[in-house]
Amino acid sequence: MSLQLESVRIITSDAILYMLSLLDMFKNRQGVRFMGNAPVDERCRHIFMESGFYEYVDSKYSPSRNVKDILAVRSENRVVGRIAQEVVEFAHDKVSPQTAVLVWRKVYTTILECMGNTREHAYTGREKYQTKWWLMALHDESKKRVTFSILDNGAGIPKTVKKKIMERFWTDDSELILSALRGEFRTRMNELWRGKGLPKIFKTYEAGIIQNLAIISNKGYVNYGSNQFRDLKQKFFGTLVSWTISEGEYNAQNFNR
Amino acid sequence: MHKISIAKDFSSTPGFRLISEGPYSGEEFRKSKLDPLFKDLADTTPIEINLDGVAGYATSFLEEAFGGLARMYGVEVCMKRLKFRSDEEPLLPKEIEGYIRNSVKK
């Protein structure tokens, strides 16, 4: 199958991850082989090439390897601290190195929680979904911030959290995501000590350590950056979590939460 | 007193909850570093856990390591013997004590 990408003018790390995860799924399940060309637009071409996209799609392009603004796609089916640490080091070089140790510890924790949620939300009880996560980070020098995106093609948060009887029929997916972030007891495994990952991410956001937290899962769309909390018309296969970390002052008092 | 530094004695990049979920998990830490010190039920020697020097912790790592330990040996015994230390994240010891106290099944 051939991907015609010449006309692409805008591309985000989220879109690259979503495409790769779906291509990977088709490749593994149906043995489909993908080829592709590159956008004419310079910035788009740069992101496609340096993200490592063409390591998954046959083409004549290869990354330059000395690029500074993109952490190429990482993908795994386990939670690997060493990779989370690589991502932290990438971001550390980009935003103020004076930033407190605690900030980086919280960023590391956030990455691990996302990797782990891939596994927590990969099962619905009857079905087992693919448990691979896909991660990428992008530095925007003009905005002095690094954007992190991590995605999986699991069952999704709304589908896997524990629901009350009436919620099964008419609760919006976005409401279920918000509830899981607030730490309301929704772990499917009925074990009180589980389900702390999403609330931890949310607390890190509330403390101002990470910004622009956004989650898309199934039809739910929760975006604190643009203040949008709604359901999408189209279902998203899996879960995408993205956030940013910016240069700037951090209030130490906020960390103790 | 026994002393364990997670960064020096285990890993500077701790992972998630279970061994099956990836390297340096909470379960692996509990089984390799904590279990051996709790096997002798008569032993009451305090154990100091130094939490500093790592990249960070997933909640599941901490819960499985210490909450999991409390599910095996009891909340009281764990609270009595374990002493947590962190200069880098001062509220972390309190958070872990919460995992130990809330470790029991519903």
Tab-separated table of C-alpha atoms in Angstrom, chain A residues 77-82 85 101-102 104-106 108-109 112-113 115-117 119-120 162 185 190-197 200 255-257, chain B residues 13-18 20-23 51-60 63 71 86 88-92 95 99 102-106:
chain	number	residue	atom	x	y	z
A	77	ASN	CA	5.113	-3.304	24.713
A	78	ARG	CA	6.624	-3.085	28.193
A	79	VAL	CA	7.172	-0.253	30.653
A	80	VAL	CA	10.839	0.659	30.275
A	81	GLY	CA	12.307	3.226	32.649
A	82	ARG	CA	15.446	3.613	30.563
A	85	GLN	CA	14.854	8.562	31.150
A	101	VAL	CA	15.266	17.718	40.144
A	102	LEU	CA	11.729	17.208	41.359
A	104	TRP	CA	12.179	15.875	36.098
A	105	ARG	CA	11.189	13.170	38.530
A	106	LYS	CA	7.544	14.122	37.989
A	108	TYR	CA	9.576	10.683	34.404
A	109	THR	CA	6.664	9.500	36.536
A	112	LEU	CA	5.878	5.779	33.125
A	113	GLU	CA	2.215	6.169	34.087
A	115	MET	CA	3.353	3.541	29.393
A	116	GLY	CA	1.698	1.591	32.192
A	117	ASN	CA	-1.819	2.722	31.339
A	119	ARG	CA	-1.348	-2.224	29.840
A	120	GLU	CA	-4.012	-1.295	32.394
A	162	LYS	CA	-15.564	0.375	35.908
A	185	PHE	CA	-12.883	4.487	42.017
A	190	ASN	CA	-11.857	-4.179	41.928
A	191	GLU	CA	-8.630	-3.692	43.857
A	192	LEU	CA	-8.615	-0.467	45.828
A	193	TRP	CA	-4.897	0.078	45.453
A	194	ARG	CA	-5.009	0.275	41.659
A	195	GLY	CA	-6.033	3.066	39.294
A	196	LYS	CA	-3.678	5.707	40.676
A	197	GLY	CA	-1.810	6.464	37.447
A	200	LYS	CA	-1.097	11.135	39.510
A	255	PHE	CA	5.389	20.211	44.059
A	256	ASN	CA	4.429	18.960	47.456
A	257	ARG	CA	1.133	17.545	46.342
B	13	THR	CA	15.292	3.901	36.456
B	14	PRO	CA	12.590	1.963	38.337
B	15	GLY	CA	9.788	0.552	36.218
B	16	PHE	CA	6.130	-0.348	36.745
B	17	ARG	CA	4.201	-2.813	38.931
B	18	LEU	CA	4.810	-6.393	37.813
B	20	SER	CA	5.731	-9.222	33.427
B	21	GLU	CA	5.247	-5.493	32.684
B	22	GLY	CA	8.916	-4.623	32.226
B	23	PRO	CA	12.333	-4.361	33.889
B	51	LEU	CA	14.391	6.940	47.747
B	52	ASP	CA	16.770	9.510	46.220
B	53	GLY	CA	18.999	9.322	43.163
B	54	VAL	CA	16.468	7.731	40.820
B	55	ALA	CA	14.822	9.204	37.716
B	56	GLY	CA	11.406	8.953	39.400
B	57	TYR	CA	8.751	6.446	40.437
B	58	ALA	CA	5.507	5.147	38.996
B	59	THR	CA	2.776	4.927	41.635
B	60	SER	CA	2.390	1.258	40.716
B	63	GLU	CA	2.382	0.434	45.654
B	71	ARG	CA	-0.356	-7.504	51.975
B	86	SER	CA	13.931	11.398	50.528
B	88	GLU	CA	14.614	15.167	46.622
B	89	GLU	CA	10.904	14.505	47.119
B	90	PRO	CA	10.107	15.257	50.768
B	91	LEU	CA	6.474	14.166	50.649
B	92	LEU	CA	7.200	10.800	49.091
B	95	GLU	CA	2.729	8.897	50.116
B	99	TYR	CA	0.059	2.876	50.136
B	102	ASN	CA	-4.416	1.240	52.185
B	103	SER	CA	-2.948	-1.994	50.943
B	104	VAL	CA	-5.684	-4.305	52.129
B	105	LYS	CA	-8.189	-5.853	49.750
B	106	LYS	CA	-11.697	-4.440	49.476
